[in-house]
Amino acid sequence: PEAAREKSRNGITPLHCICGKGASLESLSMVLNAWPEAAREKSRNGITPLHCICGNERASLEMLSMVLKVYPEAAREKDEESYTPLYRIRGNKSATLEKLSMVLKAYPEAARENFVIRDDIKE
């Protein structure tokens, strides 16, 4: 449990790593159960675990759902470049309409803030 709260000098938590590397749902669940507030943590450059999931081509819809369930406001968080997690989905080659819809449902205004091109999303 204490290891779940450790941070690198860049503010990266184990949850950031799990979300960014596409680790198992079991690992994600274990860290979120030990420290639910980890979903709110930002790295030094403002990246949240949800940003990591949205940019990760191996992250599952279930991972996205788990983090949004714990901290739905994560969809509103902006990194140091003022990008929300929705912007990360746009650049993700494995993005699906389900992932896009889930983030947009949590924060519809993100579509205006971070221009999304339909051709970037797989059907």
Short mmCIF file of N, CA and C in Angstrom, two decimals:
data_model
loop_
_atom_site.label_atom_id
_atom_site.label_comp_id
_atom_site.label_asym_id
_atom_site.label_seq_id
_atom_site.Cartn_x
_atom_site.Cartn_y
_atom_site.Cartn_z
N PRO A 1 0.81 -1.23 0.00
CA PRO A 1 0.00 0.00 0.00
C PRO A 1 0.84 1.27 0.00
N GLU A 2 1.91 1.30 0.79
CA GLU A 2 2.75 2.51 0.83
C GLU A 2 3.48 2.71 -0.49
N ALA A 3 3.87 1.64 -1.14
CA ALA A 3 4.57 1.75 -2.41
C ALA A 3 3.70 2.41 -3.47
N ALA A 4 2.38 2.28 -3.34
CA ALA A 4 1.46 2.90 -4.31
C ALA A 4 1.53 4.42 -4.25
N ARG A 5 2.03 4.95 -3.13
CA ARG A 5 2.08 6.41 -2.93
C ARG A 5 3.42 7.03 -3.30
N GLU A 6 4.36 6.22 -3.69
CA GLU A 6 5.68 6.75 -4.03
C GLU A 6 5.62 7.53 -5.34
N LYS A 7 6.47 8.56 -5.42
CA LYS A 7 6.55 9.38 -6.63
C LYS A 7 8.00 9.52 -7.06
N SER A 8 8.19 9.60 -8.36
CA SER A 8 9.52 9.89 -8.88
C SER A 8 9.78 11.38 -8.71
N ARG A 9 10.97 11.81 -9.02
CA ARG A 9 11.26 13.25 -8.91
C ARG A 9 10.45 14.06 -9.91
N ASN A 10 9.90 13.40 -10.93
CA ASN A 10 9.03 14.08 -11.90
C ASN A 10 7.56 14.00 -11.52
N GLY A 11 7.28 13.43 -10.35
CA GLY A 11 5.90 13.34 -9.89
C GLY A 11 5.13 12.16 -10.44
N ILE A 12 5.84 11.22 -11.04
CA ILE A 12 5.20 10.03 -11.60
C ILE A 12 4.92 9.03 -10.49
N THR A 13 3.68 8.57 -10.43
CA THR A 13 3.27 7.58 -9.44
C THR A 13 3.20 6.19 -10.09
N PRO A 14 3.11 5.15 -9.28
CA PRO A 14 2.89 3.82 -9.86
C PRO A 14 1.64 3.77 -10.75
N LEU A 15 0.61 4.53 -10.40
CA LEU A 15 -0.60 4.53 -11.22
C LEU A 15 -0.31 5.13 -12.60
N HIS A 16 0.48 6.20 -12.65
CA HIS A 16 0.89 6.75 -13.95
C HIS A 16 1.57 5.66 -14.80
N CYS A 17 2.46 4.90 -14.16
CA CYS A 17 3.20 3.85 -14.89
C CYS A 17 2.26 2.76 -15.38
N ILE A 18 1.36 2.31 -14.53
CA ILE A 18 0.40 1.27 -14.92
C ILE A 18 -0.44 1.75 -16.09
N CYS A 19 -0.93 2.97 -15.99
CA CYS A 19 -1.79 3.53 -17.04
C CYS A 19 -1.02 3.78 -18.33
N GLY A 20 0.22 4.16 -18.22
CA GLY A 20 1.02 4.46 -19.40
C GLY A 20 1.58 3.24 -20.10
N LYS A 21 1.71 2.15 -19.37
CA LYS A 21 2.29 0.93 -19.95
C LYS A 21 1.25 -0.12 -20.31
N GLY A 22 0.00 0.10 -19.92
CA GLY A 22 -1.03 -0.88 -20.24
C GLY A 22 -0.91 -2.15 -19.42
N ALA A 23 -0.55 -2.00 -18.15
CA ALA A 23 -0.44 -3.16 -17.26
C ALA A 23 -1.82 -3.78 -17.04
N SER A 24 -1.86 -4.81 -16.27
CA SER A 24 -3.11 -5.56 -16.08
C SER A 24 -4.15 -4.76 -15.30
N LEU A 25 -5.41 -5.14 -15.51
CA LEU A 25 -6.50 -4.55 -14.74
C LEU A 25 -6.33 -4.84 -13.26
N GLU A 26 -5.77 -6.00 -12.96
CA GLU A 26 -5.53 -6.37 -11.57
C GLU A 26 -4.56 -5.38 -10.91
N SER A 27 -3.49 -5.03 -11.60
CA SER A 27 -2.52 -4.06 -11.07
C SER A 27 -3.18 -2.71 -10.87
N LEU A 28 -3.95 -2.29 -11.85
CA LEU A 28 -4.65 -1.01 -11.76
C LEU A 28 -5.60 -1.01 -10.57
N SER A 29 -6.36 -2.06 -10.42
CA SER A 29 -7.32 -2.17 -9.32
C SER A 29 -6.61 -2.17 -7.97
N MET A 30 -5.49 -2.87 -7.88
CA MET A 30 -4.74 -2.94 -6.64
C MET A 30 -4.27 -1.56 -6.20
N VAL A 31 -3.71 -0.80 -7.13
CA VAL A 31 -3.22 0.54 -6.79
C VAL A 31 -4.37 1.48 -6.46
N LEU A 32 -5.44 1.43 -7.23
CA LEU A 32 -6.59 2.30 -6.95
C LEU A 32 -7.24 1.96 -5.62
N ASN A 33 -7.28 0.69 -5.26
CA ASN A 33 -7.84 0.30 -3.96
C ASN A 33 -6.95 0.76 -2.82
N ALA A 34 -5.64 0.70 -3.01
CA ALA A 34 -4.70 1.12 -1.98
C ALA A 34 -4.66 2.64 -1.83
N TRP A 35 -4.86 3.35 -2.94
CA TRP A 35 -4.73 4.82 -2.92
C TRP A 35 -5.61 5.42 -4.02
N PRO A 36 -6.92 5.53 -3.79
CA PRO A 36 -7.82 6.07 -4.81
C PRO A 36 -7.45 7.47 -5.27
N GLU A 37 -6.88 8.25 -4.37
CA GLU A 37 -6.50 9.62 -4.72
C GLU A 37 -5.39 9.68 -5.75
N ALA A 38 -4.76 8.56 -6.02
CA ALA A 38 -3.70 8.53 -7.04
C ALA A 38 -4.23 8.96 -8.39
N ALA A 39 -5.52 8.76 -8.63
CA ALA A 39 -6.13 9.17 -9.90
C ALA A 39 -6.11 10.68 -10.07
N ARG A 40 -5.93 11.42 -8.97
CA ARG A 40 -5.88 12.89 -9.00
C ARG A 40 -4.47 13.44 -9.15
N GLU A 41 -3.50 12.60 -8.96
CA GLU A 41 -2.10 13.05 -8.96
C GLU A 41 -1.64 13.49 -10.34
N LYS A 42 -0.89 14.58 -10.35
CA LYS A 42 -0.32 15.09 -11.60
C LYS A 42 1.20 15.00 -11.54
N SER A 43 1.79 14.68 -12.66
CA SER A 43 3.24 14.70 -12.76
C SER A 43 3.70 16.16 -12.80
N ARG A 44 4.98 16.35 -12.83
CA ARG A 44 5.51 17.71 -12.84
C ARG A 44 5.03 18.50 -14.06
N ASN A 45 4.74 17.81 -15.16
CA ASN A 45 4.25 18.51 -16.35
C ASN A 45 2.73 18.44 -16.49
N GLY A 46 2.06 18.10 -15.39
CA GLY A 46 0.60 18.18 -15.36
C GLY A 46 -0.14 16.97 -15.89
N ILE A 47 0.57 15.89 -16.14
CA ILE A 47 -0.04 14.68 -16.69
C ILE A 47 -0.71 13.88 -15.57
N THR A 48 -1.97 13.51 -15.79
CA THR A 48 -2.69 12.65 -14.85
C THR A 48 -2.63 11.21 -15.36
N PRO A 49 -2.98 10.25 -14.50
CA PRO A 49 -3.08 8.88 -14.99
C PRO A 49 -4.06 8.74 -16.16
N LEU A 50 -5.13 9.54 -16.19
CA LEU A 50 -6.06 9.47 -17.31
C LEU A 50 -5.40 9.93 -18.60
N HIS A 51 -4.57 10.97 -18.55
CA HIS A 51 -3.80 11.37 -19.73
C HIS A 51 -2.99 10.17 -20.24
N CYS A 52 -2.38 9.44 -19.30
CA CYS A 52 -1.55 8.28 -19.67
C CYS A 52 -2.37 7.21 -20.36
N ILE A 53 -3.53 6.89 -19.81
CA ILE A 53 -4.40 5.88 -20.42
C ILE A 53 -4.81 6.31 -21.82
N CYS A 54 -5.21 7.56 -21.94
CA CYS A 54 -5.72 8.04 -23.23
C CYS A 54 -4.64 8.05 -24.31
N GLY A 55 -3.40 8.18 -23.92
CA GLY A 55 -2.31 8.16 -24.89
C GLY A 55 -1.71 6.78 -25.11
N ASN A 56 -2.13 5.80 -24.33
CA ASN A 56 -1.56 4.47 -24.38
C ASN A 56 -2.32 3.59 -25.37
N GLU A 57 -1.65 3.12 -26.38
CA GLU A 57 -2.30 2.29 -27.40
C GLU A 57 -2.72 0.92 -26.88
N ARG A 58 -2.14 0.48 -25.76
CA ARG A 58 -2.48 -0.83 -25.20
C ARG A 58 -3.51 -0.75 -24.08
N ALA A 59 -3.86 0.44 -23.65
CA ALA A 59 -4.81 0.58 -22.54
C ALA A 59 -6.21 0.17 -22.99
N SER A 60 -6.87 -0.55 -22.12
CA SER A 60 -8.21 -1.05 -22.45
C SER A 60 -9.30 -0.06 -22.06
N LEU A 61 -10.46 -0.29 -22.60
CA LEU A 61 -11.64 0.49 -22.24
C LEU A 61 -11.94 0.32 -20.75
N GLU A 62 -11.69 -0.86 -20.22
CA GLU A 62 -11.92 -1.13 -18.80
C GLU A 62 -11.00 -0.29 -17.92
N MET A 63 -9.76 -0.11 -18.35
CA MET A 63 -8.83 0.74 -17.59
C MET A 63 -9.35 2.17 -17.55
N LEU A 64 -9.76 2.65 -18.70
CA LEU A 64 -10.30 4.00 -18.80
C LEU A 64 -11.50 4.15 -17.88
N SER A 65 -12.38 3.19 -17.92
CA SER A 65 -13.58 3.21 -17.10
C SER A 65 -13.26 3.22 -15.61
N MET A 66 -12.29 2.41 -15.19
CA MET A 66 -11.92 2.34 -13.78
C MET A 66 -11.41 3.67 -13.25
N VAL A 67 -10.56 4.32 -14.01
CA VAL A 67 -10.00 5.59 -13.55
C VAL A 67 -11.07 6.67 -13.55
N LEU A 68 -11.90 6.71 -14.58
CA LEU A 68 -12.98 7.70 -14.61
C LEU A 68 -14.00 7.48 -13.51
N LYS A 69 -14.21 6.24 -13.13
CA LYS A 69 -15.15 5.95 -12.04
C LYS A 69 -14.64 6.52 -10.72
N VAL A 70 -13.35 6.39 -10.49
CA VAL A 70 -12.74 6.89 -9.26
C VAL A 70 -12.65 8.42 -9.26
N TYR A 71 -12.33 8.99 -10.43
CA TYR A 71 -12.12 10.44 -10.52
C TYR A 71 -12.62 10.95 -11.87
N PRO A 72 -13.95 11.12 -12.02
CA PRO A 72 -14.51 11.57 -13.31
C PRO A 72 -14.00 12.94 -13.75
N GLU A 73 -13.64 13.77 -12.79
CA GLU A 73 -13.14 15.10 -13.11
C GLU A 73 -11.79 15.07 -13.80
N ALA A 74 -11.15 13.91 -13.82
CA ALA A 74 -9.86 13.79 -14.51
C ALA A 74 -9.98 14.17 -15.97
N ALA A 75 -11.16 13.99 -16.54
CA ALA A 75 -11.38 14.34 -17.96
C ALA A 75 -11.23 15.84 -18.19
N ARG A 76 -11.34 16.64 -17.13
CA ARG A 76 -11.22 18.11 -17.22
C ARG A 76 -9.79 18.60 -17.02
N GLU A 77 -8.96 17.76 -16.45
CA GLU A 77 -7.61 18.18 -16.09
C GLU A 77 -6.77 18.48 -17.33
N LYS A 78 -5.98 19.53 -17.23
CA LYS A 78 -5.12 19.93 -18.35
C LYS A 78 -3.65 19.79 -17.96
N ASP A 79 -2.85 19.38 -18.92
CA ASP A 79 -1.42 19.29 -18.68
C ASP A 79 -0.79 20.67 -18.85
N GLU A 80 0.52 20.73 -18.80
CA GLU A 80 1.20 22.03 -18.89
C GLU A 80 1.01 22.71 -20.24
N GLU A 81 0.60 21.95 -21.24
CA GLU A 81 0.33 22.52 -22.57
C GLU A 81 -1.16 22.82 -22.77
N SER A 82 -1.92 22.71 -21.68
CA SER A 82 -3.37 22.95 -21.67
C SER A 82 -4.17 21.92 -22.44
N TYR A 83 -3.65 20.70 -22.55
CA TYR A 83 -4.37 19.62 -23.21
C TYR A 83 -5.08 18.74 -22.19
N THR A 84 -6.33 18.41 -22.49
CA THR A 84 -7.08 17.47 -21.68
C THR A 84 -6.75 16.05 -22.15
N PRO A 85 -7.18 15.04 -21.41
CA PRO A 85 -6.97 13.66 -21.86
C PRO A 85 -7.57 13.37 -23.24
N LEU A 86 -8.62 14.07 -23.61
CA LEU A 86 -9.22 13.86 -24.93
C LEU A 86 -8.20 14.09 -26.04
N TYR A 87 -7.33 15.07 -25.88
CA TYR A 87 -6.31 15.34 -26.89
C TYR A 87 -5.39 14.13 -27.07
N ARG A 88 -5.11 13.44 -25.97
CA ARG A 88 -4.26 12.25 -26.04
C ARG A 88 -4.93 11.15 -26.85
N ILE A 89 -6.26 11.03 -26.72
CA ILE A 89 -6.98 10.03 -27.51
C ILE A 89 -6.83 10.33 -28.99
N ARG A 90 -6.88 11.59 -29.33
CA ARG A 90 -6.77 12.01 -30.73
C ARG A 90 -5.48 11.50 -31.37
N GLY A 91 -4.41 11.49 -30.62
CA GLY A 91 -3.13 11.05 -31.15
C GLY A 91 -2.87 9.56 -30.99
N ASN A 92 -3.82 8.84 -30.43
CA ASN A 92 -3.67 7.42 -30.14
C ASN A 92 -4.17 6.59 -31.32
N LYS A 93 -3.28 5.81 -31.92
CA LYS A 93 -3.65 5.02 -33.10
C LYS A 93 -4.67 3.93 -32.81
N SER A 94 -4.79 3.52 -31.56
CA SER A 94 -5.76 2.49 -31.22
C SER A 94 -7.03 3.07 -30.60
N ALA A 95 -7.21 4.37 -30.73
CA ALA A 95 -8.40 5.01 -30.16
C ALA A 95 -9.66 4.43 -30.78
N THR A 96 -10.68 4.30 -29.96
CA THR A 96 -11.97 3.80 -30.43
C THR A 96 -13.05 4.83 -30.12
N LEU A 97 -14.16 4.69 -30.78
CA LEU A 97 -15.28 5.58 -30.49
C LEU A 97 -15.77 5.40 -29.06
N GLU A 98 -15.66 4.18 -28.53
CA GLU A 98 -16.07 3.93 -27.15
C GLU A 98 -15.20 4.72 -26.17
N LYS A 99 -13.90 4.72 -26.40
CA LYS A 99 -13.00 5.47 -25.52
C LYS A 99 -13.28 6.97 -25.63
N LEU A 100 -13.41 7.43 -26.85
CA LEU A 100 -13.71 8.84 -27.08
C LEU A 100 -15.02 9.22 -26.40
N SER A 101 -16.03 8.41 -26.58
CA SER A 101 -17.35 8.70 -26.00
C SER A 101 -17.30 8.73 -24.48
N MET A 102 -16.53 7.83 -23.89
CA MET A 102 -16.45 7.77 -22.43
C MET A 102 -15.84 9.05 -21.87
N VAL A 103 -14.78 9.54 -22.50
CA VAL A 103 -14.14 10.77 -22.03
C VAL A 103 -15.04 11.97 -22.31
N LEU A 104 -15.66 12.00 -23.47
CA LEU A 104 -16.56 13.11 -23.80
C LEU A 104 -17.77 13.15 -22.87
N LYS A 105 -18.25 12.00 -22.47
CA LYS A 105 -19.39 11.97 -21.54
C LYS A 105 -19.00 12.58 -20.20
N ALA A 106 -17.77 12.33 -19.78
CA ALA A 106 -17.29 12.88 -18.51
C ALA A 106 -17.05 14.39 -18.61
N TYR A 107 -16.67 14.86 -19.81
CA TYR A 107 -16.36 16.29 -19.98
C TYR A 107 -16.61 16.70 -21.42
N PRO A 108 -17.87 16.97 -21.79
CA PRO A 108 -18.20 17.31 -23.18
C PRO A 108 -17.47 18.54 -23.73
N GLU A 109 -17.16 19.50 -22.88
CA GLU A 109 -16.51 20.72 -23.33
C GLU A 109 -15.10 20.48 -23.87
N ALA A 110 -14.54 19.33 -23.56
CA ALA A 110 -13.20 19.01 -24.06
C ALA A 110 -13.14 19.01 -25.58
N ALA A 111 -14.26 18.71 -26.22
CA ALA A 111 -14.28 18.71 -27.69
C ALA A 111 -14.01 20.09 -28.24
N ARG A 112 -14.46 21.11 -27.55
CA ARG A 112 -14.19 22.49 -27.99
C ARG A 112 -12.78 22.91 -27.63
N GLU A 113 -12.32 22.47 -26.50
CA GLU A 113 -11.00 22.87 -26.01
C GLU A 113 -9.86 22.21 -26.78
N ASN A 114 -10.05 20.98 -27.15
CA ASN A 114 -9.02 20.22 -27.86
C ASN A 114 -9.63 19.66 -29.12
N PHE A 115 -9.48 20.37 -30.20
CA PHE A 115 -10.09 20.02 -31.48
C PHE A 115 -9.87 18.55 -31.81
N VAL A 116 -10.95 17.85 -32.12
CA VAL A 116 -10.90 16.43 -32.46
C VAL A 116 -11.29 16.27 -33.92
N ILE A 117 -10.49 15.52 -34.65
CA ILE A 117 -10.78 15.24 -36.06
C ILE A 117 -11.33 13.81 -36.14
N ARG A 118 -12.47 13.66 -36.73
CA ARG A 118 -13.14 12.35 -36.80
C ARG A 118 -12.25 11.28 -37.43
N ASP A 119 -11.44 11.61 -38.40
CA ASP A 119 -10.59 10.63 -39.07
C ASP A 119 -9.55 10.02 -38.13
N ASP A 120 -9.32 10.65 -36.97
CA ASP A 120 -8.34 10.14 -36.03
C ASP A 120 -8.87 8.96 -35.21
N ILE A 121 -10.17 8.72 -35.25
CA ILE A 121 -10.79 7.72 -34.39
C ILE A 121 -11.24 6.52 -35.21
N LYS A 122 -10.93 5.32 -34.71
CA LYS A 122 -11.35 4.09 -35.39
C LYS A 122 -12.81 3.80 -35.08
N GLU A 123 -13.51 3.27 -36.05
CA GLU A 123 -14.92 2.89 -35.84
C GLU A 123 -14.99 1.59 -35.08
#
